[in-house]
Short mmCIF file of C-alpha atoms and ligand atoms in Angstrom, two decimals:
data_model
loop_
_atom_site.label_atom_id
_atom_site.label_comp_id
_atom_site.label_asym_id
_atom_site.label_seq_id
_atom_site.Cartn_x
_atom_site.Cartn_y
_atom_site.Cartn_z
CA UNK A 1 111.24 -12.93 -196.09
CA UNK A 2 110.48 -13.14 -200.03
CA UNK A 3 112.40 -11.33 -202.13
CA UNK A 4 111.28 -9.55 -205.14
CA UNK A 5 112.13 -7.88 -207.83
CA UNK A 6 112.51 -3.74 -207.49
CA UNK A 7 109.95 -1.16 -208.57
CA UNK A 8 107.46 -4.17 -209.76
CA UNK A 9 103.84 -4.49 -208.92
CA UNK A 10 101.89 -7.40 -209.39
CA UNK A 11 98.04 -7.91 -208.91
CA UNK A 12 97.18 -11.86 -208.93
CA UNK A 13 94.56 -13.66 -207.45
CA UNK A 14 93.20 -10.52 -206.15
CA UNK A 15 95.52 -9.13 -203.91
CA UNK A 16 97.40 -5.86 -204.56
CA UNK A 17 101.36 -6.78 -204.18
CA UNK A 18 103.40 -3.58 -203.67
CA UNK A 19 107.13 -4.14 -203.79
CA UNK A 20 109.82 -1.23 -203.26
CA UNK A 21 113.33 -1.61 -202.15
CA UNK A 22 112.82 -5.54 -201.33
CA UNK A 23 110.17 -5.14 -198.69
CA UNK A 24 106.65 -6.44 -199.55
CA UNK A 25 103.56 -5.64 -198.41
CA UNK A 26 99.89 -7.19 -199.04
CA UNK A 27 96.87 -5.26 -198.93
CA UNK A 28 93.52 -7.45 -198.92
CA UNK A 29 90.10 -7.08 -197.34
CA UNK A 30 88.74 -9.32 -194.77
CA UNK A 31 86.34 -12.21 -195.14
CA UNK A 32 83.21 -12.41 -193.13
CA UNK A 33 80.78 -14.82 -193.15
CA UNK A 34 77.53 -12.39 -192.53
CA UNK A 35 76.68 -14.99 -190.30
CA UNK A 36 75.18 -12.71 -187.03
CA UNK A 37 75.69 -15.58 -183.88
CA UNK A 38 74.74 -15.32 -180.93
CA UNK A 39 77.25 -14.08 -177.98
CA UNK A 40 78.41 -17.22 -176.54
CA UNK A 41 77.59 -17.50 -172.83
CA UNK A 42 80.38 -17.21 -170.44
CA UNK A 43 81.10 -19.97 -168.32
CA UNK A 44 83.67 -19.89 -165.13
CA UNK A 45 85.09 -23.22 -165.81
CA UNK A 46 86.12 -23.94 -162.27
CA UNK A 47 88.70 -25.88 -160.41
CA UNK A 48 90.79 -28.60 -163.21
CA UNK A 49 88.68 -31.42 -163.27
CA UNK A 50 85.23 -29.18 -162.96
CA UNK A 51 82.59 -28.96 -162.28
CA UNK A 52 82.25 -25.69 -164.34
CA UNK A 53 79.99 -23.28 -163.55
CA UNK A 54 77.00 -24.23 -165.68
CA UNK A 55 77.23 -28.12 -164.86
CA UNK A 56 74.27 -30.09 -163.03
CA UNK A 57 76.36 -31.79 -160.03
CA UNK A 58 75.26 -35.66 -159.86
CA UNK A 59 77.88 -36.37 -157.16
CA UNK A 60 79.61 -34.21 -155.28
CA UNK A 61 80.90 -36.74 -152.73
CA UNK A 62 78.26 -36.25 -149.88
CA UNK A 63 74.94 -37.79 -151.37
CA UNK A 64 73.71 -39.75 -154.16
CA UNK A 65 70.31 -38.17 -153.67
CA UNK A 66 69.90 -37.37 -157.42
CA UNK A 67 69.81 -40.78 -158.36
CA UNK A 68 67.24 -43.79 -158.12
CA UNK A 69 68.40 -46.94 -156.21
CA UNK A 70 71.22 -44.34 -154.86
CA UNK A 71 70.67 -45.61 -151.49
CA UNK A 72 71.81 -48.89 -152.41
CA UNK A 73 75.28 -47.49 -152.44
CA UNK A 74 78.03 -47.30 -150.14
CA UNK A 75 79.06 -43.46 -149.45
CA UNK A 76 82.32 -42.43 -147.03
CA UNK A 77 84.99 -40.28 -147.72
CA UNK A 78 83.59 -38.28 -150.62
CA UNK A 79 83.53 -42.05 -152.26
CA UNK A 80 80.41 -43.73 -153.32
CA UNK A 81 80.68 -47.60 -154.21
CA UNK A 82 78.48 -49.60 -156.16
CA UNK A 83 76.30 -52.17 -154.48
CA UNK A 84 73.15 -53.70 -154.80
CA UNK A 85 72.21 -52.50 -157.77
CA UNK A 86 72.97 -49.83 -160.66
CA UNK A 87 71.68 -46.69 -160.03
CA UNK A 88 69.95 -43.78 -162.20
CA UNK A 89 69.59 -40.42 -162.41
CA UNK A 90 66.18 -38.80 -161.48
CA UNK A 91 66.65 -36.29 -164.48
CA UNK A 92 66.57 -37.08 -168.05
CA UNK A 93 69.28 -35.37 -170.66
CA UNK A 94 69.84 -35.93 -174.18
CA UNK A 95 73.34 -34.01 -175.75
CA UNK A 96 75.24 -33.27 -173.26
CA UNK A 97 79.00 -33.44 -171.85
CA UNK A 98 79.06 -36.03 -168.75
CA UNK A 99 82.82 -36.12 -166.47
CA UNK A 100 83.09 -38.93 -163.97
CA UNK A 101 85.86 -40.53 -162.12
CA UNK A 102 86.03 -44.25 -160.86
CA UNK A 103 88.14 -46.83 -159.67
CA UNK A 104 88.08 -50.72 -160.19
CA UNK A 105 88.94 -52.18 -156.84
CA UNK A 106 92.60 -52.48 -156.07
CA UNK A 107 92.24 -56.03 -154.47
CA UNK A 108 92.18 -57.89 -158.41
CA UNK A 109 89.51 -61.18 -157.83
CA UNK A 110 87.99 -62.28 -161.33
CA UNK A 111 89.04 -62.18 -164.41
CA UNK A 112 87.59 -60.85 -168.17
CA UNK A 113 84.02 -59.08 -167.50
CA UNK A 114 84.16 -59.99 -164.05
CA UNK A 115 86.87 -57.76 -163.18
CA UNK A 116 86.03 -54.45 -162.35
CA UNK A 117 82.94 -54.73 -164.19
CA UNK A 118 80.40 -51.15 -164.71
CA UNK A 119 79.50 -49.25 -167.24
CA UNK A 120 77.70 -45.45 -168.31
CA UNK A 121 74.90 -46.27 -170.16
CA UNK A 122 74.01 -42.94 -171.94
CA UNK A 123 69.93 -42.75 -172.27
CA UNK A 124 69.95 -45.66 -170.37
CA UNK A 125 70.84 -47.47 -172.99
CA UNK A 126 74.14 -46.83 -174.99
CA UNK A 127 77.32 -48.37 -172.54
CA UNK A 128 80.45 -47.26 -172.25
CA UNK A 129 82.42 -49.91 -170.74
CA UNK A 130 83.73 -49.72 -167.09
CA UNK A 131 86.13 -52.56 -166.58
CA UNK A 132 89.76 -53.05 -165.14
CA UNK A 133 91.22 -53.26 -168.22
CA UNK A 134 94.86 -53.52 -166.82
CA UNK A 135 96.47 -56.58 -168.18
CA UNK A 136 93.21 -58.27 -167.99
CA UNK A 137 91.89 -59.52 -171.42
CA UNK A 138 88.52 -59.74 -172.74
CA UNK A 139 87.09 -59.50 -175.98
CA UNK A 140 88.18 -56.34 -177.13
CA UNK A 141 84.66 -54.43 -177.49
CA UNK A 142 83.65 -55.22 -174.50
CA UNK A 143 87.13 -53.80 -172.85
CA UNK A 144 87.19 -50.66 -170.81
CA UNK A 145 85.96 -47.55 -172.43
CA UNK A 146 84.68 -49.44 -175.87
CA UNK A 147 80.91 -48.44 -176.66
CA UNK A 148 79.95 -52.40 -175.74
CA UNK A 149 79.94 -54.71 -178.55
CA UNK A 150 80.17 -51.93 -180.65
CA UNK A 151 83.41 -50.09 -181.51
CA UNK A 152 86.94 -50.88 -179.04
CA UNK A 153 88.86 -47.81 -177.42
CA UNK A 154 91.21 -46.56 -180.36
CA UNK A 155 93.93 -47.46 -177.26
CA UNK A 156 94.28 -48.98 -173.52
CA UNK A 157 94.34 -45.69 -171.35
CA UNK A 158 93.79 -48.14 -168.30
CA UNK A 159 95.41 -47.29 -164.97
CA UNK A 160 96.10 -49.94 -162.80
CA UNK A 161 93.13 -51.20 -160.48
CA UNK A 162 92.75 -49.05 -157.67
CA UNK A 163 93.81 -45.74 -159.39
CA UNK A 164 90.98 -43.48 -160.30
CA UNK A 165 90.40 -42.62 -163.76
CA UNK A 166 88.46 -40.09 -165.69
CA UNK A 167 85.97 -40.12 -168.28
CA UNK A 168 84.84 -37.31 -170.12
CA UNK A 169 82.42 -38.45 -172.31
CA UNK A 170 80.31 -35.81 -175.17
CA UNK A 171 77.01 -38.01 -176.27
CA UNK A 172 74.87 -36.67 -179.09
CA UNK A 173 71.90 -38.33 -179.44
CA UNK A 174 70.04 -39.86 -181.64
CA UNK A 175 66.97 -38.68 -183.95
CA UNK A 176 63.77 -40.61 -185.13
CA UNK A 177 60.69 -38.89 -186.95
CA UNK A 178 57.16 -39.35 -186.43
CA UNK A 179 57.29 -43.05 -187.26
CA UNK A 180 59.82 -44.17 -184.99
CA UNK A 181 62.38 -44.23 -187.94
CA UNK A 182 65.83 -43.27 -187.12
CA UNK A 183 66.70 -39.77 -188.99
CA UNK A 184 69.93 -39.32 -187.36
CA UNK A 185 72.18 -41.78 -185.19
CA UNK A 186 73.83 -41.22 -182.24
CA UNK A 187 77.46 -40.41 -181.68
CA UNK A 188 79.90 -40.84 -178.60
CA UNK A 189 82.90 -39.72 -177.92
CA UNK A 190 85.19 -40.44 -175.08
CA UNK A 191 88.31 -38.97 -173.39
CA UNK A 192 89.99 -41.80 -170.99
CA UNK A 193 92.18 -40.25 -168.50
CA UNK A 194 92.68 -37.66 -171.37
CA UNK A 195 93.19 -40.02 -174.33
CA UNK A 196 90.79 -40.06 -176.80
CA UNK A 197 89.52 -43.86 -177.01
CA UNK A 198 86.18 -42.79 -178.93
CA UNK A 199 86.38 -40.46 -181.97
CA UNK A 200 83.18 -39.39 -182.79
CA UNK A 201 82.16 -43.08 -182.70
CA UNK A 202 78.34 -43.75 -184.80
CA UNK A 203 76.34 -45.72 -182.57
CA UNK A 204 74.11 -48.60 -183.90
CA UNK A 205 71.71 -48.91 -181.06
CA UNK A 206 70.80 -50.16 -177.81
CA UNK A 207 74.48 -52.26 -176.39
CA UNK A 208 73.24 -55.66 -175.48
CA UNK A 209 75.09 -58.48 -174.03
CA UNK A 210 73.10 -60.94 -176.30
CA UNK A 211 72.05 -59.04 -178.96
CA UNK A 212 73.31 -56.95 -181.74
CA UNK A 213 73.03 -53.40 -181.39
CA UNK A 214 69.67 -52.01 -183.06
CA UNK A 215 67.40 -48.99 -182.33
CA UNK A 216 64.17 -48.62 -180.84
CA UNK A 217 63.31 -45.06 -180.96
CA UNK A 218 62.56 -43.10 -177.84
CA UNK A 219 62.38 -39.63 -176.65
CA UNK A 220 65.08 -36.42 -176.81
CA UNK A 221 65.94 -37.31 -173.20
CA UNK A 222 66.94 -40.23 -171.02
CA UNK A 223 68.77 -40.70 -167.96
CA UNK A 224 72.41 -41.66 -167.02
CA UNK A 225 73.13 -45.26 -165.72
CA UNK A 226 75.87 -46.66 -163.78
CA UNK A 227 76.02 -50.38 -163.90
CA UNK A 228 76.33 -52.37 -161.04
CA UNK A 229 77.68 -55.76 -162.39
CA UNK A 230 78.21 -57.42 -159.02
CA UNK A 231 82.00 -55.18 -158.49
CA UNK A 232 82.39 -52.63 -155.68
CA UNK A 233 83.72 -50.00 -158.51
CA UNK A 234 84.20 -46.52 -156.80
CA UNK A 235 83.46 -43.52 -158.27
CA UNK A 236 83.52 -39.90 -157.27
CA UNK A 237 83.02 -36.32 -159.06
CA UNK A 238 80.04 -36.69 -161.21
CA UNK A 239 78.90 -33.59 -163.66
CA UNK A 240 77.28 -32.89 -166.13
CA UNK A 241 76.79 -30.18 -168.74
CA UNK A 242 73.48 -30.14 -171.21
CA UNK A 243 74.86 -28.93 -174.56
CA UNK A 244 72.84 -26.31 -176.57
CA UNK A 245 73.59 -25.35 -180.06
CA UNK A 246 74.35 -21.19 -180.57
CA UNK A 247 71.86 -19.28 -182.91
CA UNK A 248 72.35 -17.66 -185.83
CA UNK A 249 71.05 -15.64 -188.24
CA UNK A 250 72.01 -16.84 -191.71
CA UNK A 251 72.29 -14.01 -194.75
MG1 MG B 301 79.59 -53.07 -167.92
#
């Protein structure tokens, strides 16, 4: 409680300060920002782990019909493992909010990249590593959950192989005008197993394995890609949410 003075008024900085008998009381008017948004929509979340209501399901266990190449892959038990080849999805996104959950195969054979080896690739062409990063070293932006041979994970969130793992993964994409320039990167950020490994992270173009990262500019959508890099990585519960900006009317 502060304490003031008896039977003393003060006006400062605006405000209208009434003290009597020690008890003080503040009188001000509210801020608003005459900003008129829009109502946001209402969403029914669903069961932890989604999908929510308003996600596109890629994979709900049962088929992988959404996808090119999905028939390459190895469905049983709600499971699908990679084989073959990577597959991609039939419909194109560009901002968007992507969950997933895979597992590097529990019997360990390999070692560095060829350990558990997949990846996201956002657009079909930004990566977020897929690897079994548990006690298996690598060069460090090409470990699990680093945008590849960009940026490492701020930490190791790795569960051991085996174990399935989350990623929730928030992609904005990038811009380029008329001329192909780039007006606006793209950013990534990344939840693994609900540690944030990517803050925000800028990304400096397509993620090569023998090239440095550069643009080439390319439309407001793309699809998602899973990797197959010659591993039988599992992965299971695959959503995805397109992200729209609200209106608003400006004063
Ligand atoms: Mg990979």
């Amino acid at each position: 409680m502060i304490r003031m003075p008896q039977n003393r008024s003060l006006i400062a900085a605006g405000l209208a300060i009434a003290v009597s008998s020690g008890a003080l009381s503040v009188a001000a008017k509210e801020w608003v920002s005459g900003i008129v948004w829009q109502q946001p929509p209402v969403v029914d979340p669903g069961p932890v782990g989604g999908p929510p209501a308003d996600a596109i399901v890629l994979f709900d266990g049962q088929s992988l019909d959404q996808w090119v190449d999905g028939e390459n892959w190895l469905i049983a038990d709600g499971v699908a493992t990679a084989a073959k080849s990577g597959i991609t999805t039939k419909q194109e996104f560009g901002d968007c909010q992507l969950h997933l959950e895979f597992a590097t195969p529990a019997e360990i054979s390999g070692s560095g990249q060829g350990r558990g080896n997949s990846g996201v690739y956002l657009m079909g062409r930004y990566e977020v590593q897929i690897l079994d990063s548990h006690e298996n070293d690598t060069y460090v932006d090409g470990q699990c959950a680093a945008l590849y041979k960009t940026k490492p994970p701020l930490v190791n969130a790795s569960r051991p192989p085996g174990e399935w793992q989350t990623y929730d993964i928030i992609f904005e994409r990038p811009h380029f005008d008329g001329n192909g320039q780039l007006t606006k990167p793209g950013h990534v950020t990344v939840l693994h197993n609900g540690v944030l490994v990517q803050n925000h992270t800028e990304i400096l173009g397509t993620t090569a394995w023998d090239s440095p990262p550069a643009y080439q500019s390319h439309g407001e959508q793309g699809p998602i890609h899973l990797q197959f890099h010659g591993n039988p990585v599992q992965f299971r519960n695959i959503w995805i949410r397109e992200l729209t900006e609200l209106t608003a009317q400006r004063p």
